[in-house]
Amino acid sequence: EGSRIGFEVIPGLEISVQHSPGSMHILGYLFDIHHPLLIERLQYLQHARAERNPKIAEKLKALGIKVTYDEVLKASGGGQVGRPHFAQVLMEKGYVRTFQEAFDRFLKKGAAAYVEKVRFTISEALHFINEAGGVAVLAHPKTLGMNGPSDLENLVVQLVREGLKGIEVYYPEHSPSEVAQYKALAERYSLLTTGGTDYHGIEGNELDVGVGRGEMKLPYSIIESLRAARNPS
């Protein structure tokens, strides 16, 4: 579609990986979308998610919440179903007032209808992104739940050894001091600095695609740097 209308589209993915105490997401950019290992690994995740979603619906039903899986599937538009679509239906049916309330009460880890998801190890995720010629980036370090800057730095050192190429420095929930910290960390280990809004379209958190809350203005040089860093697949 991008080629048809003259708009550059960049292959990208975001996946959860095993990490404690917080959550870790790994971003992949500019990979070969036809690479067999990448396709196999993502299909594995999609299959696992497809098995997880009806279990969430069953837990909601057991709580007396009248939300059917068919309603959630309809909310997804027929695409890949995820917890944001459950949140959307819970809001539409009046069980919660906000997207965040849906997660806090029912959908986040430890909540009443939460079902654990399949996650790759960090090494597995970095491996298949790199094998597919992509650039692996650590998403929004704020969510990692690290115990101070030194623990984060030790983790980044480990990730660099395993194929990490960048850090998502610019993110709507990062404070100016956190941006400065993550930028310095990236510079120290010769990592790319990237940014993203984490816009998911239906959350109602005032984020807009490309600009976040209006403050995000990232240069095209970020894409050029990613392209220069990609691995030949």
GROMACS .gro file of C-alpha atoms in nm:
model
  233
    1GLU     CA    1   0.000   0.000   0.000
    2GLY     CA    2   0.288   0.233   0.078
    3SER     CA    3   0.437   0.175  -0.265
    4ARG     CA    4   0.100   0.239  -0.427
    5ILE     CA    5   0.053   0.580  -0.266
    6GLY     CA    6   0.420   0.686  -0.253
    7PHE     CA    7   0.461   0.659   0.125
    8GLU     CA    8   0.765   0.492   0.280
    9VAL     CA    9   0.671   0.198   0.502
   10ILE     CA   10   0.932   0.055   0.738
   11PRO     CA   11   0.906  -0.309   0.851
   12GLY     CA   12   0.879  -0.322   1.229
   13LEU     CA   13   0.774  -0.542   1.519
   14GLU     CA   14   0.746  -0.524   1.897
   15ILE     CA   15   0.746  -0.837   2.112
   16SER     CA   16   0.746  -0.910   2.484
   17VAL     CA   17   1.035  -1.119   2.616
   18GLN     CA   18   1.104  -1.292   2.945
   19HIS     CA   19   1.211  -1.038   3.208
   20SER     CA   20   1.154  -0.963   3.574
   21PRO     CA   21   1.053  -0.762   3.773
   22GLY     CA   22   0.916  -0.524   3.507
   23SER     CA   23   0.834  -0.587   3.142
   24MET     CA   24   1.074  -0.587   2.849
   25HIS     CA   25   0.979  -0.528   2.489
   26ILE     CA   26   1.220  -0.570   2.199
   27LEU     CA   27   1.169  -0.372   1.878
   28GLY     CA   28   1.289  -0.491   1.540
   29TYR     CA   29   1.328  -0.266   1.235
   30LEU     CA   30   1.403  -0.308   0.864
   31PHE     CA   31   1.414  -0.689   0.864
   32ASP     CA   32   1.339  -0.911   0.565
   33ILE     CA   33   0.966  -0.975   0.604
   34HIS     CA   34   1.002  -1.298   0.404
   35HIS     CA   35   1.281  -1.448   0.615
   36PRO     CA   36   1.174  -1.806   0.707
   37LEU     CA   37   1.301  -1.799   1.068
   38LEU     CA   38   1.125  -1.469   1.137
   39ILE     CA   39   0.801  -1.596   0.986
   40GLU     CA   40   0.814  -1.922   1.183
   41ARG     CA   41   0.883  -1.745   1.514
   42LEU     CA   42   0.607  -1.487   1.467
   43GLN     CA   43   0.357  -1.752   1.359
   44TYR     CA   44   0.442  -1.941   1.678
   45LEU     CA   45   0.361  -1.630   1.884
   46GLN     CA   46   0.039  -1.566   1.692
   47HIS     CA   47  -0.075  -1.923   1.751
   48ALA     CA   48   0.002  -1.894   2.123
   49ARG     CA   49  -0.192  -1.568   2.143
   50ALA     CA   50  -0.487  -1.721   1.957
   51GLU     CA   51  -0.500  -1.992   2.225
   52ARG     CA   52  -0.467  -1.739   2.508
   53ASN     CA   53  -0.750  -1.502   2.411
   54PRO     CA   54  -1.045  -1.742   2.460
   55LYS     CA   55  -0.904  -1.820   2.807
   56ILE     CA   56  -0.927  -1.449   2.894
   57ALA     CA   57  -1.289  -1.450   2.773
   58GLU     CA   58  -1.363  -1.753   2.992
   59LYS     CA   59  -1.214  -1.581   3.298
   60LEU     CA   60  -1.427  -1.271   3.234
   61LYS     CA   61  -1.735  -1.493   3.201
   62ALA     CA   62  -1.655  -1.660   3.534
   63LEU     CA   63  -1.643  -1.311   3.690
   64GLY     CA   64  -1.994  -1.240   3.563
   65ILE     CA   65  -1.872  -1.011   3.283
   66LYS     CA   66  -2.091  -1.057   2.976
   67VAL     CA   67  -1.826  -1.017   2.706
   68THR     CA   68  -1.805  -1.283   2.436
   69TYR     CA   69  -1.499  -1.371   2.234
   70ASP     CA   70  -1.696  -1.299   1.916
   71GLU     CA   71  -1.746  -0.939   2.034
   72VAL     CA   72  -1.373  -0.903   2.095
   73LEU     CA   73  -1.292  -1.053   1.755
   74LYS     CA   74  -1.527  -0.802   1.593
   75ALA     CA   75  -1.353  -0.517   1.777
   76SER     CA   76  -1.021  -0.629   1.627
   77GLY     CA   77  -1.158  -0.588   1.275
   78GLY     CA   78  -1.071  -0.949   1.203
   79GLY     CA   79  -0.700  -0.900   1.269
   80GLN     CA   80  -0.476  -1.025   1.548
   81VAL     CA   81  -0.671  -1.007   1.875
   82GLY     CA   82  -0.504  -0.866   2.186
   83ARG     CA   83  -0.591  -0.735   2.530
   84PRO     CA   84  -0.657  -0.380   2.397
   85HIS     CA   85  -0.956  -0.523   2.209
   86PHE     CA   86  -1.089  -0.678   2.531
   87ALA     CA   87  -1.047  -0.337   2.695
   88GLN     CA   88  -1.236  -0.172   2.412
   89VAL     CA   89  -1.535  -0.405   2.451
   90LEU     CA   90  -1.532  -0.367   2.831
   91MET     CA   91  -1.551   0.011   2.783
   92GLU     CA   92  -1.824  -0.010   2.518
   93LYS     CA   93  -2.038  -0.230   2.744
   94GLY     CA   94  -1.993  -0.002   3.044
   95TYR     CA   95  -1.796  -0.235   3.269
   96VAL     CA   96  -1.512   0.016   3.291
   97ARG     CA   97  -1.480   0.388   3.216
   98THR     CA   98  -1.128   0.392   3.078
   99PHE     CA   99  -0.881   0.175   2.894
  100GLN     CA  100  -0.648   0.187   3.195
  101GLU     CA  101  -0.925   0.075   3.432
  102ALA     CA  102  -0.987  -0.229   3.210
  103PHE     CA  103  -0.624  -0.330   3.243
  104ASP     CA  104  -0.599  -0.251   3.614
  105ARG     CA  105  -0.910  -0.446   3.709
  106PHE     CA  106  -0.909  -0.731   3.461
  107LEU     CA  107  -0.627  -0.753   3.205
  108LYS     CA  108  -0.284  -0.667   3.343
  109LYS     CA  109  -0.054  -0.919   3.507
  110GLY     CA  110  -0.204  -1.024   3.840
  111ALA     CA  111  -0.552  -0.893   3.754
  112ALA     CA  112  -0.866  -1.104   3.772
  113ALA     CA  113  -0.884  -1.215   3.407
  114TYR     CA  114  -0.513  -1.218   3.324
  115VAL     CA  115  -0.372  -1.521   3.144
  116GLU     CA  116   0.006  -1.560   3.118
  117LYS     CA  117   0.141  -1.525   2.765
  118VAL     CA  118   0.413  -1.714   2.584
  119ARG     CA  119   0.735  -1.512   2.567
  120PHE     CA  120   1.067  -1.577   2.401
  121THR     CA  121   1.388  -1.537   2.595
  122ILE     CA  122   1.583  -1.217   2.526
  123SER     CA  123   1.847  -1.418   2.339
  124GLU     CA  124   1.589  -1.585   2.114
  125ALA     CA  125   1.427  -1.255   2.018
  126LEU     CA  126   1.757  -1.081   1.944
  127HIS     CA  127   1.872  -1.382   1.743
  128PHE     CA  128   1.582  -1.405   1.502
  129ILE     CA  129   1.562  -1.028   1.448
  130ASN     CA  130   1.932  -1.019   1.362
  131GLU     CA  131   1.911  -1.334   1.149
  132ALA     CA  132   1.635  -1.169   0.944
  133GLY     CA  133   1.862  -0.873   0.872
  134GLY     CA  134   1.689  -0.646   1.121
  135VAL     CA  135   1.802  -0.397   1.384
  136ALA     CA  136   1.710  -0.492   1.742
  137VAL     CA  137   1.624  -0.206   1.980
  138LEU     CA  138   1.534  -0.205   2.350
  139ALA     CA  139   1.190  -0.045   2.385
  140HIS     CA  140   1.101   0.215   2.654
  141PRO     CA  141   1.355   0.126   2.930
  142LYS     CA  142   1.126   0.292   3.187
  143THR     CA  143   0.910  -0.022   3.199
  144LEU     CA  144   1.195  -0.258   3.287
  145GLY     CA  145   1.159  -0.207   3.663
  146MET     CA  146   1.535  -0.188   3.713
  147ASN     CA  147   1.681  -0.102   4.052
  148GLY     CA  148   1.873   0.210   3.952
  149PRO     CA  149   2.099   0.321   3.664
  150SER     CA  150   2.380   0.072   3.736
  151ASP     CA  151   2.144  -0.228   3.707
  152LEU     CA  152   2.011  -0.091   3.378
  153GLU     CA  153   2.363  -0.042   3.249
  154ASN     CA  154   2.461  -0.398   3.341
  155LEU     CA  155   2.156  -0.526   3.154
  156VAL     CA  156   2.237  -0.318   2.847
  157VAL     CA  157   2.594  -0.454   2.846
  158GLN     CA  158   2.451  -0.807   2.842
  159LEU     CA  159   2.207  -0.722   2.563
  160VAL     CA  160   2.479  -0.564   2.349
  161ARG     CA  161   2.677  -0.889   2.370
  162GLU     CA  162   2.370  -1.072   2.242
  163GLY     CA  163   2.304  -0.842   1.947
  164LEU     CA  164   2.121  -0.530   2.068
  165LYS     CA  165   2.178  -0.232   1.837
  166GLY     CA  166   1.976   0.052   1.992
  167ILE     CA  167   1.770   0.201   2.275
  168GLU     CA  168   1.431   0.370   2.242
  169VAL     CA  169   1.529   0.695   2.412
  170TYR     CA  170   1.235   0.914   2.307
  171TYR     CA  171   0.900   0.798   2.443
  172PRO     CA  172   0.597   0.990   2.578
  173GLU     CA  173   0.633   0.852   2.932
  174HIS     CA  174   1.006   0.922   2.963
  175SER     CA  175   1.087   1.228   3.174
  176PRO     CA  176   1.357   1.472   3.054
  177SER     CA  177   1.601   1.324   3.306
  178GLU     CA  178   1.525   0.970   3.185
  179VAL     CA  179   1.575   1.078   2.823
  180ALA     CA  180   1.914   1.220   2.921
  181GLN     CA  181   2.006   0.901   3.109
  182TYR     CA  182   1.910   0.668   2.824
  183LYS     CA  183   2.078   0.889   2.564
  184ALA     CA  184   2.404   0.888   2.761
  185LEU     CA  185   2.381   0.510   2.798
  186ALA     CA  186   2.333   0.470   2.423
  187GLU     CA  187   2.630   0.692   2.351
  188ARG     CA  188   2.849   0.503   2.601
  189TYR     CA  189   2.792   0.173   2.420
  190SER     CA  190   2.769   0.306   2.062
  191LEU     CA  191   2.399   0.221   2.036
  192LEU     CA  192   2.145   0.387   1.809
  193THR     CA  193   1.888   0.618   1.966
  194THR     CA  194   1.533   0.573   1.845
  195GLY     CA  195   1.189   0.697   1.947
  196GLY     CA  196   0.826   0.601   1.932
  197THR     CA  197   0.485   0.709   2.055
  198ASP     CA  198   0.359   0.357   2.143
  199TYR     CA  199   0.038   0.463   1.970
  200HIS     CA  200  -0.209   0.173   1.959
  201GLY     CA  201  -0.509   0.354   1.821
  202ILE     CA  202  -0.783   0.280   2.075
  203GLU     CA  203  -0.641   0.349   2.419
  204GLY     CA  204  -0.785   0.697   2.469
  205ASN     CA  205  -0.469   0.824   2.637
  206GLU     CA  206  -0.434   1.136   2.420
  207LEU     CA  207  -0.147   0.989   2.216
  208ASP     CA  208  -0.152   1.052   1.844
  209VAL     CA  209   0.035   0.863   1.576
  210GLY     CA  210   0.377   1.009   1.504
  211VAL     CA  211   0.367   1.299   1.751
  212GLY     CA  212   0.265   1.142   2.085
  213ARG     CA  213   0.111   1.425   2.287
  214GLY     CA  214   0.241   1.678   2.036
  215GLU     CA  215   0.597   1.692   2.163
  216MET     CA  216   0.758   1.420   1.952
  217LYS     CA  217   0.940   1.544   1.642
  218LEU     CA  218   1.197   1.284   1.547
  219PRO     CA  219   1.441   1.343   1.258
  220TYR     CA  220   1.453   1.119   0.952
  221SER     CA  221   1.822   1.062   1.032
  222ILE     CA  222   1.704   0.798   1.284
  223ILE     CA  223   1.579   0.588   0.991
  224GLU     CA  224   1.901   0.646   0.799
  225SER     CA  225   2.102   0.528   1.102
  226LEU     CA  226   1.884   0.218   1.137
  227ARG     CA  227   1.930   0.138   0.770
  228ALA     CA  228   2.308   0.174   0.802
  229ALA     CA  229   2.312  -0.063   1.101
  230ARG     CA  230   2.099  -0.342   0.957
  231ASN     CA  231   2.246  -0.686   0.902
  232PRO     CA  232   2.250  -0.850   0.558
  233SER     CA  233   2.001  -1.139   0.586
   0.00000   0.00000   0.00000
